[in-house]
């Protein structure tokens, strides 16, 4: 990773990959669809709120190189807000074939080289 490389991570989840890349010097936009998450019967949050909390917990490593944004695959407005960028990354996002079309659409719309990490599950 070259310092100042602008990376958009699709489906960041808890942010392990994006936070790691930001700690190495990249400028990373970690994205997720901002879905509701039940933390307990009485406490709720969203995926982006939890992602931001993980960035905040690691702020001492990141020097403001990581930020969070909502990006629903297939939504051009969300994808447009992720520009400009140098590369798209995604890790462990191919778990449901129902989402492949929208994921491919967003990658195409972002118009940058993409790296997708995938571990087949049996």
PDB file of C-alpha atoms in Angstrom:
ATOM      1  CA  UNK A   1       0.000   0.000   0.000  1.00  0.00           C
ATOM      2  CA  UNK A   2       1.416   3.319  -1.018  1.00  0.00           C
ATOM      3  CA  UNK A   3       0.839   6.201   1.381  1.00  0.00           C
ATOM      4  CA  UNK A   4      -2.111   8.339   0.304  1.00  0.00           C
ATOM      5  CA  UNK A   5      -3.606   5.607  -1.906  1.00  0.00           C
ATOM      6  CA  UNK A   6      -7.364   6.276  -1.852  1.00  0.00           C
ATOM      7  CA  UNK A   7      -9.161   3.013  -1.104  1.00  0.00           C
ATOM      8  CA  UNK A   8     -12.876   2.317  -0.886  1.00  0.00           C
ATOM      9  CA  UNK A   9     -13.725  -0.853   1.002  1.00  0.00           C
ATOM     10  CA  UNK A  10     -17.115  -2.352   0.191  1.00  0.00           C
ATOM     11  CA  UNK A  11     -18.902  -4.286   2.926  1.00  0.00           C
ATOM     12  CA  UNK A  12     -16.407  -3.326   5.621  1.00  0.00           C
ATOM     13  CA  UNK A  13     -18.206  -5.137   8.429  1.00  0.00           C
ATOM     14  CA  UNK A  14     -16.223  -4.451  11.612  1.00  0.00           C
ATOM     15  CA  UNK A  15     -13.434  -2.805   9.619  1.00  0.00           C
ATOM     16  CA  UNK A  16     -10.451  -5.109  10.127  1.00  0.00           C
ATOM     17  CA  UNK A  17      -9.149  -4.839   6.549  1.00  0.00           C
ATOM     18  CA  UNK A  18      -9.801  -1.127   6.073  1.00  0.00           C
ATOM     19  CA  UNK A  19      -8.421  -0.159   9.471  1.00  0.00           C
ATOM     20  CA  UNK A  20      -5.314  -2.228   8.780  1.00  0.00           C
ATOM     21  CA  UNK A  21      -4.757  -0.510   5.436  1.00  0.00           C
ATOM     22  CA  UNK A  22      -5.264   2.917   6.994  1.00  0.00           C
ATOM     23  CA  UNK A  23      -2.722   2.034   9.697  1.00  0.00           C
ATOM     24  CA  UNK A  24      -0.280   1.280   6.853  1.00  0.00           C
ATOM     25  CA  UNK A  25      -0.807   4.757   5.390  1.00  0.00           C
ATOM     26  CA  UNK A  26      -3.669   4.485   2.891  1.00  0.00           C
ATOM     27  CA  UNK A  27      -6.638   6.866   2.897  1.00  0.00           C
ATOM     28  CA  UNK A  28      -9.554   4.461   3.395  1.00  0.00           C
ATOM     29  CA  UNK A  29     -13.297   4.963   3.115  1.00  0.00           C
ATOM     30  CA  UNK A  30     -14.890   2.019   4.906  1.00  0.00           C
ATOM     31  CA  UNK A  31     -18.442   1.438   3.698  1.00  0.00           C
ATOM     32  CA  UNK A  32     -21.391  -0.638   4.833  1.00  0.00           C
ATOM     33  CA  UNK A  33     -25.155  -0.408   4.244  1.00  0.00           C
ATOM     34  CA  UNK A  34     -25.816   0.969   7.763  1.00  0.00           C
ATOM     35  CA  UNK A  35     -28.136  -1.852   8.749  1.00  0.00           C
ATOM     36  CA  UNK A  36     -29.726  -2.016  12.201  1.00  0.00           C
ATOM     37  CA  UNK A  37     -27.944  -4.319  14.661  1.00  0.00           C
ATOM     38  CA  UNK A  38     -29.447  -5.654  17.902  1.00  0.00           C
ATOM     39  CA  UNK A  39     -26.710  -5.651  20.536  1.00  0.00           C
ATOM     40  CA  UNK A  40     -29.092  -6.975  23.174  1.00  0.00           C
ATOM     41  CA  UNK A  41     -32.822  -7.033  23.801  1.00  0.00           C
ATOM     42  CA  UNK A  42     -32.672  -3.416  24.938  1.00  0.00           C
ATOM     43  CA  UNK A  43     -29.797  -1.935  22.920  1.00  0.00           C
ATOM     44  CA  UNK A  44     -29.596  -1.352  19.174  1.00  0.00           C
ATOM     45  CA  UNK A  45     -27.088   0.244  16.844  1.00  0.00           C
ATOM     46  CA  UNK A  46     -26.221   0.243  13.146  1.00  0.00           C
ATOM     47  CA  UNK A  47     -23.378  -1.285  11.178  1.00  0.00           C
ATOM     48  CA  UNK A  48     -21.879   2.132  10.375  1.00  0.00           C
ATOM     49  CA  UNK A  49     -22.080   3.260  14.000  1.00  0.00           C
ATOM     50  CA  UNK A  50     -20.200   0.139  15.116  1.00  0.00           C
ATOM     51  CA  UNK A  51     -17.696   0.585  12.314  1.00  0.00           C
ATOM     52  CA  UNK A  52     -17.054   4.187  13.399  1.00  0.00           C
ATOM     53  CA  UNK A  53     -16.591   3.017  16.992  1.00  0.00           C
ATOM     54  CA  UNK A  54     -13.881   0.595  15.831  1.00  0.00           C
ATOM     55  CA  UNK A  55     -12.146   3.388  13.930  1.00  0.00           C
ATOM     56  CA  UNK A  56     -12.338   5.578  17.029  1.00  0.00           C
ATOM     57  CA  UNK A  57     -10.824   2.776  19.156  1.00  0.00           C
ATOM     58  CA  UNK A  58      -7.881   2.629  16.750  1.00  0.00           C
ATOM     59  CA  UNK A  59      -7.528   6.361  16.082  1.00  0.00           C
ATOM     60  CA  UNK A  60      -4.013   6.407  17.540  1.00  0.00           C
ATOM     61  CA  UNK A  61      -2.911   4.204  14.609  1.00  0.00           C
ATOM     62  CA  UNK A  62      -4.829   5.945  11.841  1.00  0.00           C
ATOM     63  CA  UNK A  63      -3.968   9.658  11.872  1.00  0.00           C
ATOM     64  CA  UNK A  64      -7.392  10.507  10.370  1.00  0.00           C
ATOM     65  CA  UNK A  65      -6.827   8.214   7.371  1.00  0.00           C
ATOM     66  CA  UNK A  66     -10.038   6.187   7.888  1.00  0.00           C
ATOM     67  CA  UNK A  67     -13.626   7.320   7.631  1.00  0.00           C
ATOM     68  CA  UNK A  68     -17.032   5.666   7.350  1.00  0.00           C
ATOM     69  CA  UNK A  69     -19.829   6.089   4.822  1.00  0.00           C
ATOM     70  CA  UNK A  70     -23.078   4.344   4.017  1.00  0.00           C
ATOM     71  CA  UNK A  71     -22.904   2.525   0.698  1.00  0.00           C
ATOM     72  CA  UNK A  72     -25.691   0.214  -0.375  1.00  0.00           C
ATOM     73  CA  UNK A  73     -24.559  -1.885  -3.315  1.00  0.00           C
ATOM     74  CA  UNK A  74     -26.381  -0.871  -6.480  1.00  0.00           C
ATOM     75  CA  UNK A  75     -27.079   2.663  -5.198  1.00  0.00           C
ATOM     76  CA  UNK A  76     -25.287   5.093  -7.529  1.00  0.00           C
ATOM     77  CA  UNK A  77     -25.791   8.066  -5.172  1.00  0.00           C
ATOM     78  CA  UNK A  78     -23.990   6.204  -2.356  1.00  0.00           C
ATOM     79  CA  UNK A  79     -21.232   5.089  -4.737  1.00  0.00           C
ATOM     80  CA  UNK A  80     -20.810   8.600  -6.126  1.00  0.00           C
ATOM     81  CA  UNK A  81     -20.167   9.866  -2.600  1.00  0.00           C
ATOM     82  CA  UNK A  82     -17.203   7.443  -2.401  1.00  0.00           C
ATOM     83  CA  UNK A  83     -15.322   9.123  -5.253  1.00  0.00           C
ATOM     84  CA  UNK A  84     -12.530   9.979  -5.986  1.00  0.00           C
ATOM     85  CA  UNK A  85     -10.619   6.761  -5.379  1.00  0.00           C
ATOM     86  CA  UNK A  86      -7.692   4.716  -6.646  1.00  0.00           C
ATOM     87  CA  UNK A  87      -8.818   1.179  -5.808  1.00  0.00           C
ATOM     88  CA  UNK A  88     -11.844  -0.769  -4.557  1.00  0.00           C
ATOM     89  CA  UNK A  89     -11.414  -3.632  -2.133  1.00  0.00           C
ATOM     90  CA  UNK A  90     -13.856  -6.115  -0.664  1.00  0.00           C
ATOM     91  CA  UNK A  91     -13.298  -9.049   1.638  1.00  0.00           C
ATOM     92  CA  UNK A  92     -15.715 -11.842   2.471  1.00  0.00           C
ATOM     93  CA  UNK A  93     -18.626 -10.261   0.607  1.00  0.00           C
ATOM     94  CA  UNK A  94     -19.571 -13.153  -1.694  1.00  0.00           C
ATOM     95  CA  UNK A  95     -21.654 -15.072   0.832  1.00  0.00           C
ATOM     96  CA  UNK A  96     -25.019 -14.523  -0.886  1.00  0.00           C
ATOM     97  CA  UNK A  97     -25.438 -14.776  -4.681  1.00  0.00           C
ATOM     98  CA  UNK A  98     -28.565 -12.606  -4.441  1.00  0.00           C
ATOM     99  CA  UNK A  99     -26.258  -9.597  -3.910  1.00  0.00           C
ATOM    100  CA  UNK A 100     -23.741 -10.263  -6.706  1.00  0.00           C
ATOM    101  CA  UNK A 101     -25.512  -8.123  -9.322  1.00  0.00           C
ATOM    102  CA  UNK A 102     -25.659  -5.044  -7.075  1.00  0.00           C
ATOM    103  CA  UNK A 103     -22.071  -5.577  -5.900  1.00  0.00           C
ATOM    104  CA  UNK A 104     -20.869  -5.815  -9.509  1.00  0.00           C
ATOM    105  CA  UNK A 105     -22.880  -2.711 -10.398  1.00  0.00           C
ATOM    106  CA  UNK A 106     -21.243  -0.690  -7.619  1.00  0.00           C
ATOM    107  CA  UNK A 107     -17.756  -1.881  -8.541  1.00  0.00           C
ATOM    108  CA  UNK A 108     -18.391  -0.953 -12.177  1.00  0.00           C
ATOM    109  CA  UNK A 109     -19.840   2.440 -11.184  1.00  0.00           C
ATOM    110  CA  UNK A 110     -16.846   3.247  -8.957  1.00  0.00           C
ATOM    111  CA  UNK A 111     -14.686   2.781 -12.080  1.00  0.00           C
ATOM    112  CA  UNK A 112     -11.428   1.768 -10.406  1.00  0.00           C
ATOM    113  CA  UNK A 113      -9.378  -1.426 -10.176  1.00  0.00           C
ATOM    114  CA  UNK A 114     -10.914  -3.852  -7.682  1.00  0.00           C
ATOM    115  CA  UNK A 115      -9.582  -6.601  -5.453  1.00  0.00           C
ATOM    116  CA  UNK A 116     -12.047  -9.064  -3.944  1.00  0.00           C
ATOM    117  CA  UNK A 117     -10.831 -11.580  -1.360  1.00  0.00           C
ATOM    118  CA  UNK A 118     -12.918 -14.719  -1.175  1.00  0.00           C
ATOM    119  CA  UNK A 119     -12.725 -17.897   0.888  1.00  0.00           C
ATOM    120  CA  UNK A 120     -15.000 -20.660  -0.420  1.00  0.00           C
ATOM    121  CA  UNK A 121     -17.171 -22.233   2.263  1.00  0.00           C
ATOM    122  CA  UNK A 122     -18.510 -25.741   2.043  1.00  0.00           C
TER     123      UNK A 122
END
